[in-house]
Short mmCIF file of C-alpha atoms in Angstrom, two decimals:
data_model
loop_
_atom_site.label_atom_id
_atom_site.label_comp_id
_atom_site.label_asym_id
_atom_site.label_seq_id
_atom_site.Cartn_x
_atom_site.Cartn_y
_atom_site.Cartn_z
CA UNK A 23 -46.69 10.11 54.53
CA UNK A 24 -48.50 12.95 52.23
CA UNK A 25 -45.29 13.25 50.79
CA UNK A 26 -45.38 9.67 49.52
CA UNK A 27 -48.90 9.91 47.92
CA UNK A 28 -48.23 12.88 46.46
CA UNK A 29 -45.08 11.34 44.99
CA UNK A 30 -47.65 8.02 43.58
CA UNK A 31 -49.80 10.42 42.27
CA UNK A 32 -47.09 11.61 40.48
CA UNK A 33 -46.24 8.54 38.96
CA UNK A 34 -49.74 7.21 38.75
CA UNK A 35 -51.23 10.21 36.63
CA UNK A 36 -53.61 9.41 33.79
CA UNK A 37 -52.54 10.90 30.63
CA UNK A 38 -55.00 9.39 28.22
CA UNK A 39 -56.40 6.79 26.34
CA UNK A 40 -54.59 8.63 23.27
CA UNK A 41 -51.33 9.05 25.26
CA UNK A 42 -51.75 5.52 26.29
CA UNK A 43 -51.70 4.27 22.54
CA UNK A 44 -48.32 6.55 22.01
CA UNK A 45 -47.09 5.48 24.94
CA UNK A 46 -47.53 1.57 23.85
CA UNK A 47 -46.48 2.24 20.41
CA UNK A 48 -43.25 3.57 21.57
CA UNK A 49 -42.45 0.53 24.08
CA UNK A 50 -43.28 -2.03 20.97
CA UNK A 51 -41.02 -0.22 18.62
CA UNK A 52 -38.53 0.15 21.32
CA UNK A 53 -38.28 -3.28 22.24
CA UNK A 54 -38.30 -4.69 18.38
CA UNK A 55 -35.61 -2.11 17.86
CA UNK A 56 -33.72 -3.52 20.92
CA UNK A 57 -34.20 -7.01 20.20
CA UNK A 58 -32.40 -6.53 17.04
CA UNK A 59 -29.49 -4.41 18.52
CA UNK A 60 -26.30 -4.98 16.50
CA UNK A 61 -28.03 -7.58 14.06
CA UNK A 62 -26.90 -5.51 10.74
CA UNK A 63 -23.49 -5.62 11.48
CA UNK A 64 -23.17 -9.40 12.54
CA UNK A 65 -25.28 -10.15 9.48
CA UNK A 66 -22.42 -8.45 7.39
CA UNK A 67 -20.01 -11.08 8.86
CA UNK A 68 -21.81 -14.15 9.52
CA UNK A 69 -24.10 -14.05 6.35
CA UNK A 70 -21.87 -11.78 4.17
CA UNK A 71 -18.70 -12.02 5.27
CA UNK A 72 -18.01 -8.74 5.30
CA UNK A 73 -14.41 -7.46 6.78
CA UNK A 74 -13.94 -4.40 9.22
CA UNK A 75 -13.66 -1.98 6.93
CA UNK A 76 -17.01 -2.39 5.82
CA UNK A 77 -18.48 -3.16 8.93
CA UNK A 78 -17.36 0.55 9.78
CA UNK A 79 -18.81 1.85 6.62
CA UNK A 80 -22.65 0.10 7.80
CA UNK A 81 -22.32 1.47 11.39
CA UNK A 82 -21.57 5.55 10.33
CA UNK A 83 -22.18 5.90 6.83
CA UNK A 84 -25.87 4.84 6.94
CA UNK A 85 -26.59 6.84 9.97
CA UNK A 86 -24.71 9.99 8.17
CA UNK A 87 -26.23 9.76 4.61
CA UNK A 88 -29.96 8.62 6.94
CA UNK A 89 -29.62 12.45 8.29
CA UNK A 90 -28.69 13.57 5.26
CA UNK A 91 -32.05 12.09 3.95
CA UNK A 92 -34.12 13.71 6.96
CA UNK A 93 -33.10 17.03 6.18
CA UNK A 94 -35.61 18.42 4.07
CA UNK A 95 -38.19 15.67 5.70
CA UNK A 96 -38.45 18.52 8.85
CA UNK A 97 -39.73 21.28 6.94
CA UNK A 98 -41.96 19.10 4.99
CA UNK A 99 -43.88 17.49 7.56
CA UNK A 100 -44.29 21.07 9.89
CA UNK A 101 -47.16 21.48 7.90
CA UNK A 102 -49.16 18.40 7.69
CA UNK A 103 -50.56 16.47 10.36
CA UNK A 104 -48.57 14.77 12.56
CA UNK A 105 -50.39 11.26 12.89
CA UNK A 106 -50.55 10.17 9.40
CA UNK A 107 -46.93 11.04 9.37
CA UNK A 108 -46.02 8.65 12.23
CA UNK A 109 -47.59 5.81 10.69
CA UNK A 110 -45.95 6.45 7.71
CA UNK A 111 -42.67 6.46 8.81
CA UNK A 112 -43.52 2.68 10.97
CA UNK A 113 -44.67 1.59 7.72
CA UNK A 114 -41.77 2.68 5.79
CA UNK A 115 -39.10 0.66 8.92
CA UNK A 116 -41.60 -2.21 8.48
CA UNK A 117 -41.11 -2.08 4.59
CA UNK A 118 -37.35 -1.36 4.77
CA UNK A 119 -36.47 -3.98 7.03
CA UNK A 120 -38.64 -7.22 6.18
CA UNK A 121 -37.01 -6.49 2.36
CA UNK A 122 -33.56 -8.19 4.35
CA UNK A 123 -35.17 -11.24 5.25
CA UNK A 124 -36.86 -11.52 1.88
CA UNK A 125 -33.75 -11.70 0.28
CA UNK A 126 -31.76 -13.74 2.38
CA UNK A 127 -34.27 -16.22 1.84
CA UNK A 128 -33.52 -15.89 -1.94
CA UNK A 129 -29.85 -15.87 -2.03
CA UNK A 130 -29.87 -12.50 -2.92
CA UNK A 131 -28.79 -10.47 0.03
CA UNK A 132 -25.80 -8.22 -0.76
CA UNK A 133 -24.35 -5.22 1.82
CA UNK A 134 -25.46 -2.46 -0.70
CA UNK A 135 -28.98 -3.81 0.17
CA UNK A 136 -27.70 -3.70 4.13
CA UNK A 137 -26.26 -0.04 3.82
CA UNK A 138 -29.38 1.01 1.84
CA UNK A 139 -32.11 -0.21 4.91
CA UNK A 140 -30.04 1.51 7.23
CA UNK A 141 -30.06 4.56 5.40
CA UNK A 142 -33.80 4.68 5.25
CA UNK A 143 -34.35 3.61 8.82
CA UNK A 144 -31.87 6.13 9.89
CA UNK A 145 -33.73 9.11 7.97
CA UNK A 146 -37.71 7.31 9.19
CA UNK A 147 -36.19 7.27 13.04
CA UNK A 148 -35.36 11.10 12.75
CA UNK A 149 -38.34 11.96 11.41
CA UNK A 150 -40.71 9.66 13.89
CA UNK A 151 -38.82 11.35 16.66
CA UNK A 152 -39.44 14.64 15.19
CA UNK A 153 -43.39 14.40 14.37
CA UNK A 154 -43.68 12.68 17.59
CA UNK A 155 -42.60 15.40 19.60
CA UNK A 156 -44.78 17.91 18.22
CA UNK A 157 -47.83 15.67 18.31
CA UNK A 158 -46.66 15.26 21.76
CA UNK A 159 -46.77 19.24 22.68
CA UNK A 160 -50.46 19.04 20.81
CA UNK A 161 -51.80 15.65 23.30
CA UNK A 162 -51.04 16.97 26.22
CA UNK A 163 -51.28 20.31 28.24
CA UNK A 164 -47.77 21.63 28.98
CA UNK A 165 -47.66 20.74 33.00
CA UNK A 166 -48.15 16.69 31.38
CA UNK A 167 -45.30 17.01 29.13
CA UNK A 168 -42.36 16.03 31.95
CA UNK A 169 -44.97 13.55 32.98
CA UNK A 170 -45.04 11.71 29.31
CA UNK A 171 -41.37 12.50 28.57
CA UNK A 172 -40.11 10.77 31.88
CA UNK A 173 -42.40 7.88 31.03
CA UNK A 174 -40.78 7.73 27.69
CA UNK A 175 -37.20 7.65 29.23
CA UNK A 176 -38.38 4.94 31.48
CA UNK A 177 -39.58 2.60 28.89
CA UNK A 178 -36.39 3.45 26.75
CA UNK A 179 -34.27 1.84 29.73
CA UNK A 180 -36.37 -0.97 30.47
CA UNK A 181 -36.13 -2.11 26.87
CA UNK A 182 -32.55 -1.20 27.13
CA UNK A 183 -32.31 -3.89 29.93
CA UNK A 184 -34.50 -6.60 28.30
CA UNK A 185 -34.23 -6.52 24.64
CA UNK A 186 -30.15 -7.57 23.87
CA UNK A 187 -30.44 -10.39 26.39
CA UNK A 188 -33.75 -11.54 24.21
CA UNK A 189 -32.35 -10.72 21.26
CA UNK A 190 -28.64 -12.70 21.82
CA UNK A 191 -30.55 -15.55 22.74
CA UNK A 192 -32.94 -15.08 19.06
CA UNK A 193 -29.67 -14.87 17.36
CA UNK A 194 -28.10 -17.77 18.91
CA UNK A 195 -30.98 -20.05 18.06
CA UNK A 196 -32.31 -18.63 14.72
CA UNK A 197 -29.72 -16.41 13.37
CA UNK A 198 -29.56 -12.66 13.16
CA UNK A 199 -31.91 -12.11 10.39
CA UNK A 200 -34.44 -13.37 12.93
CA UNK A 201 -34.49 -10.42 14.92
CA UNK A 202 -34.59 -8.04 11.91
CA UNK A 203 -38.43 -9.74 11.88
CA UNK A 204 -39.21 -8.97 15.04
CA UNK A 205 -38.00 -5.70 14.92
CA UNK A 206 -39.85 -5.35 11.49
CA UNK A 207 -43.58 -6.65 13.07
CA UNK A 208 -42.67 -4.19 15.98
CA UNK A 209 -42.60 -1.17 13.85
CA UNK A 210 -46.26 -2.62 11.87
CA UNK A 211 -47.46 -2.83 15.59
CA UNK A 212 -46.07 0.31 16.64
CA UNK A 213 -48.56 2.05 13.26
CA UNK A 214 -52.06 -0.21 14.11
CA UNK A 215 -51.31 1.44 17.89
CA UNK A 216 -51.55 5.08 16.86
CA UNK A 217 -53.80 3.97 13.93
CA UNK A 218 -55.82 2.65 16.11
CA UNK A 219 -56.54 6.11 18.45
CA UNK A 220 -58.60 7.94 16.16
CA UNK A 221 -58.79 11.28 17.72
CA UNK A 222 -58.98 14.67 15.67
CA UNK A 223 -55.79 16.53 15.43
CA UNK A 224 -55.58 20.18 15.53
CA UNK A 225 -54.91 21.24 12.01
CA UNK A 226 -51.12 22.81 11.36
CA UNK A 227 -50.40 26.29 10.65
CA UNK A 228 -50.37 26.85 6.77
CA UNK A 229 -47.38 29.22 5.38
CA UNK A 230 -48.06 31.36 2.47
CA UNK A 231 -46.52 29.70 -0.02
CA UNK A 232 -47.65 26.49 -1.68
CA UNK A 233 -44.15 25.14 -2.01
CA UNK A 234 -41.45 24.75 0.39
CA UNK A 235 -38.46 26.93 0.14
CA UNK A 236 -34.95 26.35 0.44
CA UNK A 237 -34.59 27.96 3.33
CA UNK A 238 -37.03 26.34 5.07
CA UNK A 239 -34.41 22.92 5.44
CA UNK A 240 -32.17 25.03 7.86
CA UNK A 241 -35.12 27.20 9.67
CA UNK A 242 -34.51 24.33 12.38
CA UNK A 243 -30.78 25.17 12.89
CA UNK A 244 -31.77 29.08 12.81
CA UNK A 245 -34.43 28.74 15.74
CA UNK A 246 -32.10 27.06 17.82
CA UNK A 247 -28.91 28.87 17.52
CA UNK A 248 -30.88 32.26 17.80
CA UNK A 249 -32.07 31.17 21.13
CA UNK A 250 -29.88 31.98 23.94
CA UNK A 251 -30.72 29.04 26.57
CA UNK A 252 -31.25 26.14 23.67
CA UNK A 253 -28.04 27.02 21.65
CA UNK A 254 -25.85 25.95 24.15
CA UNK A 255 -27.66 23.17 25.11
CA UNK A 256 -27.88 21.92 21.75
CA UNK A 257 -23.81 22.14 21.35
CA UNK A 258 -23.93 20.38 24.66
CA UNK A 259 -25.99 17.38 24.17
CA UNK A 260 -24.33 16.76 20.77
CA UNK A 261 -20.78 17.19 22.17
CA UNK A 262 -21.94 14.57 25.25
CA UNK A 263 -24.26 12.17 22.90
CA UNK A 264 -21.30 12.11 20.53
CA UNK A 265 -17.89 11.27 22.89
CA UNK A 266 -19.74 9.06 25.13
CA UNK A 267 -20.99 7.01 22.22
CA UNK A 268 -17.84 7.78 20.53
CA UNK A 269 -15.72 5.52 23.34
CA UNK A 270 -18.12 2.53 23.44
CA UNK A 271 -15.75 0.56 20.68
CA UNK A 272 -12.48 1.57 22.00
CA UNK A 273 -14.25 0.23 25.60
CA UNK A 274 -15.22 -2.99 23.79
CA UNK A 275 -11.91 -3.68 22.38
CA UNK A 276 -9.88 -2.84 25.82
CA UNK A 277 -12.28 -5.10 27.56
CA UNK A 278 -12.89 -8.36 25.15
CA UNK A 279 -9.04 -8.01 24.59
CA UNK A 280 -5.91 -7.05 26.62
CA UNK A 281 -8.14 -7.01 29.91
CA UNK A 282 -9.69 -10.13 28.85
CA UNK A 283 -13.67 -10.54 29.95
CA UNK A 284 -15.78 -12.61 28.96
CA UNK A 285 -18.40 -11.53 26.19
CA UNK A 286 -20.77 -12.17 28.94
CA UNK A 287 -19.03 -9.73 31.27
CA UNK A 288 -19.31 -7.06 28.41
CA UNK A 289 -23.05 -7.26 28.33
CA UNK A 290 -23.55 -7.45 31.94
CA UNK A 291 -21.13 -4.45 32.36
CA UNK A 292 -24.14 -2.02 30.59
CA UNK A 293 -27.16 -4.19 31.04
CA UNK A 294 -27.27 -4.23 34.98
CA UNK A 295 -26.42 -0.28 35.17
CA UNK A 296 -29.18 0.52 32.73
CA UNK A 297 -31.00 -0.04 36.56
CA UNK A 298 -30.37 3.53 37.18
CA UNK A 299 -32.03 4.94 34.09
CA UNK A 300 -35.11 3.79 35.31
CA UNK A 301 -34.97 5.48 38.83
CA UNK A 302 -33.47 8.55 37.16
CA UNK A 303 -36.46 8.83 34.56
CA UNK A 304 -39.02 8.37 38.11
CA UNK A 305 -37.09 10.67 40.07
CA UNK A 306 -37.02 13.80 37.06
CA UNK A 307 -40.91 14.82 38.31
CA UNK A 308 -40.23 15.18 41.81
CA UNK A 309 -37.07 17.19 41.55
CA UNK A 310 -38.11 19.58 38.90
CA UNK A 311 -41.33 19.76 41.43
CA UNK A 312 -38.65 20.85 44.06
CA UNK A 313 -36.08 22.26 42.77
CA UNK A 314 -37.30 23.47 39.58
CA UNK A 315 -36.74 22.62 35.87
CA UNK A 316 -33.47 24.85 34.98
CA UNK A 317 -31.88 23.84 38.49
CA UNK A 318 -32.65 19.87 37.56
CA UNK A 319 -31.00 20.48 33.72
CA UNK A 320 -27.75 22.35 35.14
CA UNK A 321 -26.97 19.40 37.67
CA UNK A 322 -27.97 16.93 35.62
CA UNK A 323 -25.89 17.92 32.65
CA UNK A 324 -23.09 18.30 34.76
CA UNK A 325 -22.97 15.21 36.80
CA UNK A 326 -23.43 13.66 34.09
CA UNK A 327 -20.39 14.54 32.50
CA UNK A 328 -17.93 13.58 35.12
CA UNK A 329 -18.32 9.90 34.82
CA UNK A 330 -16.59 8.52 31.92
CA UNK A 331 -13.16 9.65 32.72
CA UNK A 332 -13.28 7.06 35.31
CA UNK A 333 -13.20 4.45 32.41
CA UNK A 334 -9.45 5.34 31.72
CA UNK A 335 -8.27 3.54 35.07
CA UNK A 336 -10.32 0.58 34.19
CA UNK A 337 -8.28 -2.73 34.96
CA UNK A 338 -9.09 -6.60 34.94
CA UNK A 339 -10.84 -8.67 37.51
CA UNK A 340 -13.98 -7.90 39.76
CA UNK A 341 -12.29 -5.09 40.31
CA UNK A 342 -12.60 -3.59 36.77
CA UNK A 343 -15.78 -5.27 36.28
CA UNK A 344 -17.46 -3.28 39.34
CA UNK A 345 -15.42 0.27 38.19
CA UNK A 346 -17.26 0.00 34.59
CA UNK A 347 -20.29 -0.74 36.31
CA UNK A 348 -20.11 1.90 38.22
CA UNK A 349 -19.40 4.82 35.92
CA UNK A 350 -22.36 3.48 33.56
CA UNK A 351 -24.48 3.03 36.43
CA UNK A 352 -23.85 7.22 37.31
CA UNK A 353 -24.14 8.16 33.92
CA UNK A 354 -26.92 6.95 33.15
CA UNK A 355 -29.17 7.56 36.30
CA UNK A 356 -27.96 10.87 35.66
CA UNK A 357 -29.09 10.84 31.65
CA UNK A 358 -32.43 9.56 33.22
CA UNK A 359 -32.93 12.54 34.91
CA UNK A 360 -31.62 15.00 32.48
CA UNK A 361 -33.30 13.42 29.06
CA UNK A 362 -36.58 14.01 30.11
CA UNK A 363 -36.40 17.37 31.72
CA UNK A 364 -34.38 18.76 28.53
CA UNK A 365 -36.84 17.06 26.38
CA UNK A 366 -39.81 18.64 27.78
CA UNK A 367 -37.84 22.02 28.27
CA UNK A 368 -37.45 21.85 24.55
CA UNK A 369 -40.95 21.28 23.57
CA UNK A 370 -41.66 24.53 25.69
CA UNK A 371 -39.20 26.32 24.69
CA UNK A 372 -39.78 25.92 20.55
CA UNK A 373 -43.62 27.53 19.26
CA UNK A 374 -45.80 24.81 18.04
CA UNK A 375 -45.14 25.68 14.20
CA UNK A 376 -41.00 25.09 14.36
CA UNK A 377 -41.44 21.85 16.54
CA UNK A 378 -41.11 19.77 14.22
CA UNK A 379 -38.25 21.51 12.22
CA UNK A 380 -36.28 22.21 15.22
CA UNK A 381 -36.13 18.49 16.85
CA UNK A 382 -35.16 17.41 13.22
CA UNK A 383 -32.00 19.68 12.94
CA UNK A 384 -31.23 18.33 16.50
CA UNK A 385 -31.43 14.61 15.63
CA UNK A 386 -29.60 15.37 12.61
CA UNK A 387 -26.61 17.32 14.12
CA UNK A 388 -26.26 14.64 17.38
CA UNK A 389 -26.32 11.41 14.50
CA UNK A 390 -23.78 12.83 12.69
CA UNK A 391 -21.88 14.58 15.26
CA UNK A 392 -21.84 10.37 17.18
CA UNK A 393 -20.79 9.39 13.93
CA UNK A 394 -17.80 11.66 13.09
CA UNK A 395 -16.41 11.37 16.79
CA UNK A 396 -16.96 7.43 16.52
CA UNK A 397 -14.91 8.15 13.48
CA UNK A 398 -11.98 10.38 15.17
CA UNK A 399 -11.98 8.44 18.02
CA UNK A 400 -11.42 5.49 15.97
CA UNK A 401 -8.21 6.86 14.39
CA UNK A 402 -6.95 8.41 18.23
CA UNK A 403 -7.34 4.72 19.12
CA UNK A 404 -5.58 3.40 17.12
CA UNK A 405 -2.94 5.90 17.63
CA UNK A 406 -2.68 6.07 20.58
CA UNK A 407 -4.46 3.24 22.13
CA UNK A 408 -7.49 2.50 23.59
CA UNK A 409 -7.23 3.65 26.88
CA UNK A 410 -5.37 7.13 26.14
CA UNK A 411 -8.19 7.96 23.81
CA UNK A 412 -11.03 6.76 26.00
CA UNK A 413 -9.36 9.04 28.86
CA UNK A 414 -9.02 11.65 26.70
CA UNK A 415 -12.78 11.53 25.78
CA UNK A 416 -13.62 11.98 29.10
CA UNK A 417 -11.14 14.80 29.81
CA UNK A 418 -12.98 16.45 27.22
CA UNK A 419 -16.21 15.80 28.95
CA UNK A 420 -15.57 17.31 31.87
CA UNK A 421 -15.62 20.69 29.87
CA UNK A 422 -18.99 20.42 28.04
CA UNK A 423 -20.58 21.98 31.26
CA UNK A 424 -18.95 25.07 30.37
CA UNK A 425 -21.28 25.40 27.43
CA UNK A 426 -24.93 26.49 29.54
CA UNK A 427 -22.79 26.64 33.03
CA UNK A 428 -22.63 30.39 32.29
CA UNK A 429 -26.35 31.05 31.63
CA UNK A 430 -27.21 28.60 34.85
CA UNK A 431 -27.67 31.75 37.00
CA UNK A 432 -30.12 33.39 34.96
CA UNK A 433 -34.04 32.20 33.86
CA UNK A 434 -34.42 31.46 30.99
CA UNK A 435 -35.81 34.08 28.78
CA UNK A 436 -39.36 34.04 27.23
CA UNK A 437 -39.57 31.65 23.69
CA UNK A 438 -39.71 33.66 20.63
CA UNK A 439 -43.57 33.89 19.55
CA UNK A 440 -44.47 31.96 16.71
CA UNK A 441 -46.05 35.08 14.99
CA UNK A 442 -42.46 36.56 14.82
CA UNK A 443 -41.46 33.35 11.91
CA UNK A 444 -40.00 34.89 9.15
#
């Protein structure tokens, strides 16, 4: 019985009025972004008429060149404050994406216009993510982070669940470009919401020189791979982001073709697991409480790495239906432990002053490590067919443990001290 209340305190913890306006902002952009989930590219075909080939080109290309673009965005914002930079970057999505409907309602929508948006939504997601983090680390006292961060995963996966059933049935009565508007107001609501916390930010650190340097854009991929315990977590989570992502077309075609399911199927096949995202994200507090935090990340990381190969013996029927629901169901209560616990270990891990340089060379590297394997994966399929390629994706999975499995025995070692930046 104390157990339980302990466990609803947990759960029930107060974080803040300020928190609470993050917190909402996040779930509003979230669900806009969710709503409009795969708009762009049926907008090439049904409004364009765009072929594969460039329906490729919109899905990698613009998230490639888009972390291109946030590159030297990192070092730039380190040193300002982080607030004015989040509403910023809403404003900018809000700007981007209501210029599509705009022109479709002139006849003047073309894909370079398409391929442009993404780019700059692409580059204003990395950096959000990135100034949100470290104004996240500067909220909040470091035993509320896992708090926030689970909270965070929670709402990801609840909008995960709700917004491509809402948004299918948007498209299917007003057309795609529809939800492009929705997920356009979501971003404007997303800046009133932190506009609207006032507060007084803790000033950043100011460097000695006026103007950023060129080595500043790649001080983010020095912290990390100088750090024994995040360097091989980084190569880990971009190896796992990118060949689970990697095998979600191959999966579509295999399914919606020689196994034959229904469209409806498809969705319900990753909707209904998304389920176990939720009670992952509720369950990370408890078990770092526990168990602690490096014991949670190791098993976490590794479970979650065993799943997909069970996607290669996928067949048709119930039968195949339940097996993909399955493995997605593991996976991702297993990401909804793990994302939170390695997102708060990271914000501890990194001094307050490389924050938001570091999480920007990690959204970087994972974007265009998803797209290049999406890429690779594309040709393998083609190759050698869907299934041997989506099987050998997970083969290739079950090895990314090796990566931090070595350092699992050992604490981790003390963060370098901010006064020690060159």
């Amino acid at each position: 019985m104390r157990s339980g209340r302990r466990l609803g305190h947990l759960h029930g913890r107060r974080l803040g009025r300020d928190f609470g306006y993050l917190w909402g902002a996040y779930g509003t952009s979230a669900l806009g972004t969710w709503l409009a989930f795969g708009a762009f590219p049926l907008i090439a075909i049904q409004v364009l008429h765009a072929g594969p080939a460039e329906v490729a080109v919109l899905s990698s290309v613009g998230a490639v060149v888009g972390a291109a673009v946030a590159v030297p965005l990192g070092p730039w914002v380190e040193f300002r404050h982080k607030r004015p930079v989040l509403i910023a970057m809403d404003l900018v999505r809000f700007a981007a994406l209501l210029t599509i409907p705009a022109a479709f309602a002139l006849r003047a929508l073309t894909f370079l216009q398409l391929l442009l948006v993404s780019v700059v939504v692409a580059a204003a997601d990395i950096t959000f993510r990135a100034a949100s983090g470290a104004y996240l680390k500067t909220l909040l006292p470091a035993e509320d982070l896992l708090v926030a961060n689970a909270r965070f995963e929670s709402t990801t996966w609840t909008t995960t669940i709700i917004g491509p059933p809402l948004g299918g049935m948007a498209i299917g009565l007003l057309g795609p470009v529809a939800t492009v508007v929705a997920d356009a107001a979501s971003h404007l609501l997303s800046a009133l919401g932190i506009r609207a916390m006032g507060g007084h930010e803790p000033p950043p650190e100011r460097r000695e020189a006026a103007r950023m340097r060129a080595g500043d854009l790649f001080d983010g991929w020095r912290y990390i791979l100088a750090d024994v315990t995040l360097r091989p977590l980084f190569f880990n989570t971009a190896l796992v982001n990118g060949l689970v992502m990697a095998t979600q077309p191959l999966l579509a075609v295999l399914m919606l073709g020689p196994l034959g399911f229904a469209p409806w199927q498809y969705g319900l096949a990753f909707a209904a697991p998304s389920i176990g995202g939720l009670l992952g994200s509720r369950l990370a507090r408890p078990l770092v409480t526990r168990f602690g935090q490096h014991q949670v990340l190791v098993v976490a990381g590794v479970l979650r790495a065993i799943w997909p190969v069970g996607l290669a013996f996928l067949g048709p029927g119930t039968a195949g239906l339940l097996l993909v629901m399955g493995v997605e169901l593991g996976l991702i209560f297993c990401c909804g432990v793990f994302n939170p616990v390695h997102a708060t270990f990271r914000l501890e891990r990194t001094p307050t002053d490389r924050i938001t340089r570091t999480l920007s060379a990690w959204a970087v590297t994972t974007k265009a490590s998803t797209a290049l394997l999406t890429a690779v994966w594309g040709v393998l399929g083609a190759l050698l067919g869907p299934r041997t390629a989506i099987g050998l994706a997970g083969v290739l999975l079950l090895a990314t443990p090796l990566l931090f499995l070595r350092r699992a025995a050992a604490p981790p070692p003390e963060p370098t001290p901010a006064s020690s930046r060159s």
